[in-house]
XYZ file of C-alpha atoms in Angstrom:
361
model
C -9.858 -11.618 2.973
C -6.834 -10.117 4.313
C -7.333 -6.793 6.171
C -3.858 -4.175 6.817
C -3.612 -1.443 8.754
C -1.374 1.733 8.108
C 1.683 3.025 10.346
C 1.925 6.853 9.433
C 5.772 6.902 9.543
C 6.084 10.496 8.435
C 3.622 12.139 10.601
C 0.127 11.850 11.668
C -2.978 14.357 12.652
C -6.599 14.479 12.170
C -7.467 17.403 10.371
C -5.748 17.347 6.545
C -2.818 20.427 5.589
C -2.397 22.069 8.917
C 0.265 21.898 11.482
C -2.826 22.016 14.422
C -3.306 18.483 16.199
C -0.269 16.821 14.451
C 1.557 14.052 15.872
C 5.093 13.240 15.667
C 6.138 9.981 14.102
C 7.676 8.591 17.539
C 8.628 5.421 18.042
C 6.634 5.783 20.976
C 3.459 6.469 18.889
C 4.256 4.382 16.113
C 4.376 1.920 18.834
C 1.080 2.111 19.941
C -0.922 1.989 16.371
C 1.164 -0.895 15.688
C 0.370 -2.457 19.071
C -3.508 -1.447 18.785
C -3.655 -3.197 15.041
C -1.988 -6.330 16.827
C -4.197 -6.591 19.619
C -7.613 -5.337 17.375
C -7.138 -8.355 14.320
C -5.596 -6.801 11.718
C -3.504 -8.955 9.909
C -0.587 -6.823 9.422
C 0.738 -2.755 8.901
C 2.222 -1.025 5.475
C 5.185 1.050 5.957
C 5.376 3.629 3.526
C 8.968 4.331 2.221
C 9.867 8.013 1.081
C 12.381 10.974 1.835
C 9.561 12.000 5.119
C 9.087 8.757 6.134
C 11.319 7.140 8.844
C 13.328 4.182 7.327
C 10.745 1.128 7.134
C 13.212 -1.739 7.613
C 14.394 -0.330 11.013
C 10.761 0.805 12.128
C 9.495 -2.977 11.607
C 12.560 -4.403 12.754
C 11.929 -2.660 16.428
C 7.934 -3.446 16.722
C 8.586 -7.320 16.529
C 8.944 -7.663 20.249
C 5.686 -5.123 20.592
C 3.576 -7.052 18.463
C 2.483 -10.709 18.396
C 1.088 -11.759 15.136
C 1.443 -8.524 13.082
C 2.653 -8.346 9.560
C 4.727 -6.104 8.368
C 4.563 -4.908 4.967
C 7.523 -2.883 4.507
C 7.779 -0.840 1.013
C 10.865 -1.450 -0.941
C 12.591 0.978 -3.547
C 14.676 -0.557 -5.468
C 17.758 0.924 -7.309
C 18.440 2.499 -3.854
C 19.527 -1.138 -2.746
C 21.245 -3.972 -4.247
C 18.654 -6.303 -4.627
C 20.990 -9.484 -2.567
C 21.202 -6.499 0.024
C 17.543 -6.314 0.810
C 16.891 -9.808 0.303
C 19.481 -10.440 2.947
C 17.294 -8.104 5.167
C 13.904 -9.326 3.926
C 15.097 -12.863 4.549
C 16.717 -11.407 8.342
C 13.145 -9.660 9.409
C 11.315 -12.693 8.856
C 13.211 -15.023 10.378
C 13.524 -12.831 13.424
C 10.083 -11.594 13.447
C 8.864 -15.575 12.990
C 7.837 -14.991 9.759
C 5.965 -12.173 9.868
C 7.724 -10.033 6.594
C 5.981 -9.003 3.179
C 7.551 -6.347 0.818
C 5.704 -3.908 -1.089
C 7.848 -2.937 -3.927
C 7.717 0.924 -4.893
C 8.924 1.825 -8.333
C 8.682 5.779 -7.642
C 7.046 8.824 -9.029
C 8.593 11.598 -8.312
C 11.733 12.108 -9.669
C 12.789 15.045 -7.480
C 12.601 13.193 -4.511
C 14.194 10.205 -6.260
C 17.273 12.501 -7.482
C 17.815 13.417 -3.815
C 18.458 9.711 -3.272
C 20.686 9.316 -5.946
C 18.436 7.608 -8.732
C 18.025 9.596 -12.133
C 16.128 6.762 -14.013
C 13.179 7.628 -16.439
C 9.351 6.015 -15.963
C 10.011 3.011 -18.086
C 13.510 3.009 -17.124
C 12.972 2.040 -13.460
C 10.424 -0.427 -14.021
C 13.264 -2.268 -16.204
C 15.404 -2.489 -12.993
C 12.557 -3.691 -10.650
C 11.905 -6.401 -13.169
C 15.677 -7.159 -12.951
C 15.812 -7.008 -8.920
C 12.625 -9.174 -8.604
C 14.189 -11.835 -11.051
C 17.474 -11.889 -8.713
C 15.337 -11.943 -5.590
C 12.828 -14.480 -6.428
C 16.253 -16.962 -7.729
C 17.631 -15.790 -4.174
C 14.621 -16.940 -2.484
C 14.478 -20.272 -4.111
C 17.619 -20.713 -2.826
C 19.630 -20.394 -6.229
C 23.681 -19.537 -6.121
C 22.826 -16.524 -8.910
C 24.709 -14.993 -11.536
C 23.228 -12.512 -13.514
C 24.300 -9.806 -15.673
C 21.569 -6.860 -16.407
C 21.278 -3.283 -17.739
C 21.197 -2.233 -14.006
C 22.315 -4.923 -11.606
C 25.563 -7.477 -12.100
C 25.758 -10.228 -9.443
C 27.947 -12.682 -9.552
C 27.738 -15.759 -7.132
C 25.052 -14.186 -5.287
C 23.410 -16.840 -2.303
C 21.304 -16.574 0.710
C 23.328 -17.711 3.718
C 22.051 -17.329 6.710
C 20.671 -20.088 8.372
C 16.840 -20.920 8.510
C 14.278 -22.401 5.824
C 13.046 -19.967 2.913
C 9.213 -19.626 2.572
C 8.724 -17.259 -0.596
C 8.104 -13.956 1.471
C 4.641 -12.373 -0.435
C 5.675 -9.592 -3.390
C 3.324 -6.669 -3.418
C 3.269 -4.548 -6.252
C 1.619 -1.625 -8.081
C 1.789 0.319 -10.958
C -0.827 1.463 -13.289
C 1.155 1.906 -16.428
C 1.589 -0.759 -19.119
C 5.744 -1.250 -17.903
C 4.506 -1.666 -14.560
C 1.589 -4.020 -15.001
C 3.974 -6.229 -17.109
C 6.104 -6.346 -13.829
C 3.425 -6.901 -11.714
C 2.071 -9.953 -13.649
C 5.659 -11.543 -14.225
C 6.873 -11.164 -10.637
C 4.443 -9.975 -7.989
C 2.152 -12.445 -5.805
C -0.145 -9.135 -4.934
C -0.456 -6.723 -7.606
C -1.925 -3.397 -5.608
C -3.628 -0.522 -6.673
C -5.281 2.407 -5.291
C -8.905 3.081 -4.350
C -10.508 3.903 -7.773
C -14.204 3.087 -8.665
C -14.401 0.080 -8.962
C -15.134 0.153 -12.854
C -11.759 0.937 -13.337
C -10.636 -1.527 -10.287
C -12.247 -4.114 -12.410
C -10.005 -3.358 -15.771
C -6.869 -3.372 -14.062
C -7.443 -7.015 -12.231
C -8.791 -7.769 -15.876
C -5.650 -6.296 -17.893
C -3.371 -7.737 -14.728
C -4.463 -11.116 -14.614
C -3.976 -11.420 -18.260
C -0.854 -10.280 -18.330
C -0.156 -13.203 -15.749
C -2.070 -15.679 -17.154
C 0.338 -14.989 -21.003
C 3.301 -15.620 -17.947
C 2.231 -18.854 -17.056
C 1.714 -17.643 -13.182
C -1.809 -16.434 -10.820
C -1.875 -13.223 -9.045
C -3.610 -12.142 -6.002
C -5.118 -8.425 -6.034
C -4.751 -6.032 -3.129
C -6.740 -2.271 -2.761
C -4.994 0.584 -0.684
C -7.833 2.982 0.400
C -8.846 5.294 3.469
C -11.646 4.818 5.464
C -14.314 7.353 7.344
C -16.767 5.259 8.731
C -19.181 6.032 11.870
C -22.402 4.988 13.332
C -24.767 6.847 10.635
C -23.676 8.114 7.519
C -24.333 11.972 8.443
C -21.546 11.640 10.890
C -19.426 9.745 8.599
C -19.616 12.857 6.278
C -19.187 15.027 9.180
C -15.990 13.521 10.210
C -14.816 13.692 6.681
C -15.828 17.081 6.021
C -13.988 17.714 9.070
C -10.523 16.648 8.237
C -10.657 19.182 5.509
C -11.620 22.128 7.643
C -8.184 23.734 7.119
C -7.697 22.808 3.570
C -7.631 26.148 1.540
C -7.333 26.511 -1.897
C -3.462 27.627 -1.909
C -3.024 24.419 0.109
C -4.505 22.868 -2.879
C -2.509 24.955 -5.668
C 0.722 23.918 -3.945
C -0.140 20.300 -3.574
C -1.420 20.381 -7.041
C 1.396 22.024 -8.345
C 3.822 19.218 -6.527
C 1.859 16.238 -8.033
C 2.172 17.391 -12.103
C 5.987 16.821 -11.491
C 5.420 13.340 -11.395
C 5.536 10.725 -13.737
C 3.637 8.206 -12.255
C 0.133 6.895 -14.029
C -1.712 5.853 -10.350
C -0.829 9.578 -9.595
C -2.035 10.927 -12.596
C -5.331 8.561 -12.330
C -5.786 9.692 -8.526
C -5.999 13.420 -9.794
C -8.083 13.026 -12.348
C -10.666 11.919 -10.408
C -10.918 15.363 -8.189
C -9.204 17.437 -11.169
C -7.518 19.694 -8.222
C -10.860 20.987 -7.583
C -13.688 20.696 -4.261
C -16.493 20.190 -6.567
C -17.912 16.460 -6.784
C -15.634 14.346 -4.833
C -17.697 11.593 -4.615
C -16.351 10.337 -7.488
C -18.357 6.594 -7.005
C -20.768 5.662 -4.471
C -19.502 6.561 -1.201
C -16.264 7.255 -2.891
C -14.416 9.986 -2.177
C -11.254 11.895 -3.527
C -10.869 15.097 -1.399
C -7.991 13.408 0.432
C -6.536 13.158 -2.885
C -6.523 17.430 -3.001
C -4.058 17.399 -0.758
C -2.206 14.227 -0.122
C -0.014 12.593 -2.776
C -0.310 8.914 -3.083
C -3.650 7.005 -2.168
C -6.515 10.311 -2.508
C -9.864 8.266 -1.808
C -11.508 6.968 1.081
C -14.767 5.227 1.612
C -16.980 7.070 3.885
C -20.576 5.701 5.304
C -21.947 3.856 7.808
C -20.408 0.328 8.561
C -23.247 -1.401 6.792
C -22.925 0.863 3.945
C -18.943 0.504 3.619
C -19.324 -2.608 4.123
C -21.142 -3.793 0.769
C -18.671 -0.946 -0.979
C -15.596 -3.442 0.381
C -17.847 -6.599 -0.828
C -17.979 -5.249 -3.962
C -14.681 -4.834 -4.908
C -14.231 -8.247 -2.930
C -16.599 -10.090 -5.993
C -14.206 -8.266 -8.461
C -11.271 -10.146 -6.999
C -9.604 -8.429 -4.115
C -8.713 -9.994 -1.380
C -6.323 -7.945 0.275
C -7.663 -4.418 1.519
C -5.128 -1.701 3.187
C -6.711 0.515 4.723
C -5.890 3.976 6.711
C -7.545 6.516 8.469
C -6.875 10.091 10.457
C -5.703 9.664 13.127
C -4.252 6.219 12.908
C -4.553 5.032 16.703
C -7.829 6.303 17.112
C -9.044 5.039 13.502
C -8.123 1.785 13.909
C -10.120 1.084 17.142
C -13.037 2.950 15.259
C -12.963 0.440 12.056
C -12.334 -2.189 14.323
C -15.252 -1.658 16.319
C -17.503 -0.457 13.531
C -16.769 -2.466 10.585
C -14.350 -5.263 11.043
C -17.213 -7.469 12.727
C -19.260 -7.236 9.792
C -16.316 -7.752 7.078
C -15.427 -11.025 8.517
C -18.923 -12.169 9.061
C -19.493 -11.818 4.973
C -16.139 -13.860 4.726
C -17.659 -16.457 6.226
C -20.603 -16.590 3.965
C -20.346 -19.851 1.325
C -20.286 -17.570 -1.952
C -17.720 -14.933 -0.694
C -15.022 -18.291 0.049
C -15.973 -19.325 -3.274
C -14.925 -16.147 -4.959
C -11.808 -15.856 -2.632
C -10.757 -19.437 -3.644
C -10.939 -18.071 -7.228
């Protein structure tokens, strides 16, 4: 079991849609979650990619020196990038960092924000050109001299150059729809998805690793969730009670309103499990979607008591995932807190003979 934390490039807080408490994404504070993840046994940190998000590549490029043994899972868009470009830089990062890169490649769902970068593509559209730029990158990798004329990308005599050996750097990927689970299962070594229950968890490994199995390849599986957890579980629904004390419902309306101009399916799945509405959010056992009211994206976090939270993470562990990025408000002081709390008993179960078994599998 693999266990990420989250750098909040574009801002962080504690409580949820207010200005009050919020932090500045520094490099000074980015600095310290990333250090505190390092020194607390995570194995590495997303970076989110977006127009309020400070540029991943250059964020991860100056934490290497900070960090020792940190990963850094930095999300790619492509069609903003050729895809020899950001392999050059992929390839650059890990050699630099001593091979400490992943990518986590982001289709996009939200084509306002992807016209104001210059990329007018529709839904099925732009998962056509990331299958392209992982076909070029994954040649690139290997060490192939490629040539390759697409719909969307035209290389010719395309190579890796720089000096140093080329371990296949780890592809994440998600997307919910058909077009992007077709990706996923011809391309990606991780396919990720959201925190849904994990009935529907379970039919998208299912649907996934079919789709891979049709491609000849395997497929790891990787679950991007939040996390509340304290001592009891009173206090764990305190605190996340509490990071909603400012959410109203015009907060809501307009967050609402800016999610039903997407296109993506993990969006659309995320809001259907709150409907845009603080009725029953805990949409599963221990389960819960208000985040999702507010914040586009991943909407659910676990919240409980570390014993509690930690059989919710086993379960979807038996299911197949073995990769688990999570997040919580506020980053530095969350990631001591899940650390402390829950960490301890997550890899104790990994140790257990049945949980290797099913991680082997």
């Amino acid at each position: 079991m693999q266990i990420f934390w989250y750098l909040p490039t574009h801002g962080d807080g504690r409580p949820l849609a207010t200005n009050i408490g919020s932090r500045e994404a520094s490099h000074a504070y980015l600095k310290q979650v990333a250090q505190a993840a390092d020194s607390l046994g995570y194995d590495g940190a997303l970076l989110p990619t977006g127009h309020y998000c400070h540029d991943p590549w250059i964020i991860a490029s100056s934490l290497i020196d900070a960090t020792r043994r940190l990963k850094f899972l930095v999300a790619v868009r492509p069609g903003l990038m050729s895809p020899a470009v950001s392999a050059r830089m992929a390839a650059t990062l890990d050699q630099i960092s001593d091979g400490r890169a992943v990518v986590n490649i982001v289709a996009g769902g939200d084509p306002v924000e992807l016209g104001a970068d210059g990329l007018f593509l529709d839904h099925d559209t732009r998962y056509k050109l990331v299958d392209e730029f992982l076909i070029i990158w994954r040649r690139l990798f290997a060490g192939e001299r490629v040539n390759f004329v697409g719909e969307h990308f035209h290389l010719e005599a395309a190579q890796l150059l720089i000096d140093g050996r080329w371990p296949q750097i780890d592809i994440y990927f998600g997307g919910s729809s058909e077009a992007g689970q077709l990706v996923a299962a011809r391309s990606a070594d991780v396919y990720l998805t959201w925190g849904e229950p994990p009935r529907q968890v379970a039919e998208k490994i299912r649907q996934v690793r079919d789709l891979a199995v049709r491609a000849g390849r395997k497929i790891r599986f990787g679950l991007r969730l939040h996390l509340v957890v304290r001592e009891t579980t009173r206090k764990a629904w305190q605190a996340a009670n509490d990071l909603m004390r400012y959410v109203t419902d015009d907060a809501i309306e307009i967050a609402q309103s800016l999610f039903s101009r997407h296109d993506s399916v993990g969006q659309r799945r995320m809001v259907q499990l709150h409907k845009g509405k603080c009725g029953k959010l805990e949409v599963s056992p221990n389960l819960w979607a208000g985040i999702g009211l507010v914040r586009g994206g991943a909407g659910t976090a676990l919240v409980g008591d570390p014993r509690t939270i930690a059989a919710r993470i086993q379960e979807y562990h038996e299911l197949g995932i073995d990769t688990f990025i999570f997040s919580g408000y506020p980053h530095l002081e969350e990631a001591y807190q899940v650390a402390e709390l829950l960490l301890p008993k997550l890899r104790s179960a990994c140790k257990q003979p049945h949980v290797q078994s099913v991680a082997a599998g």
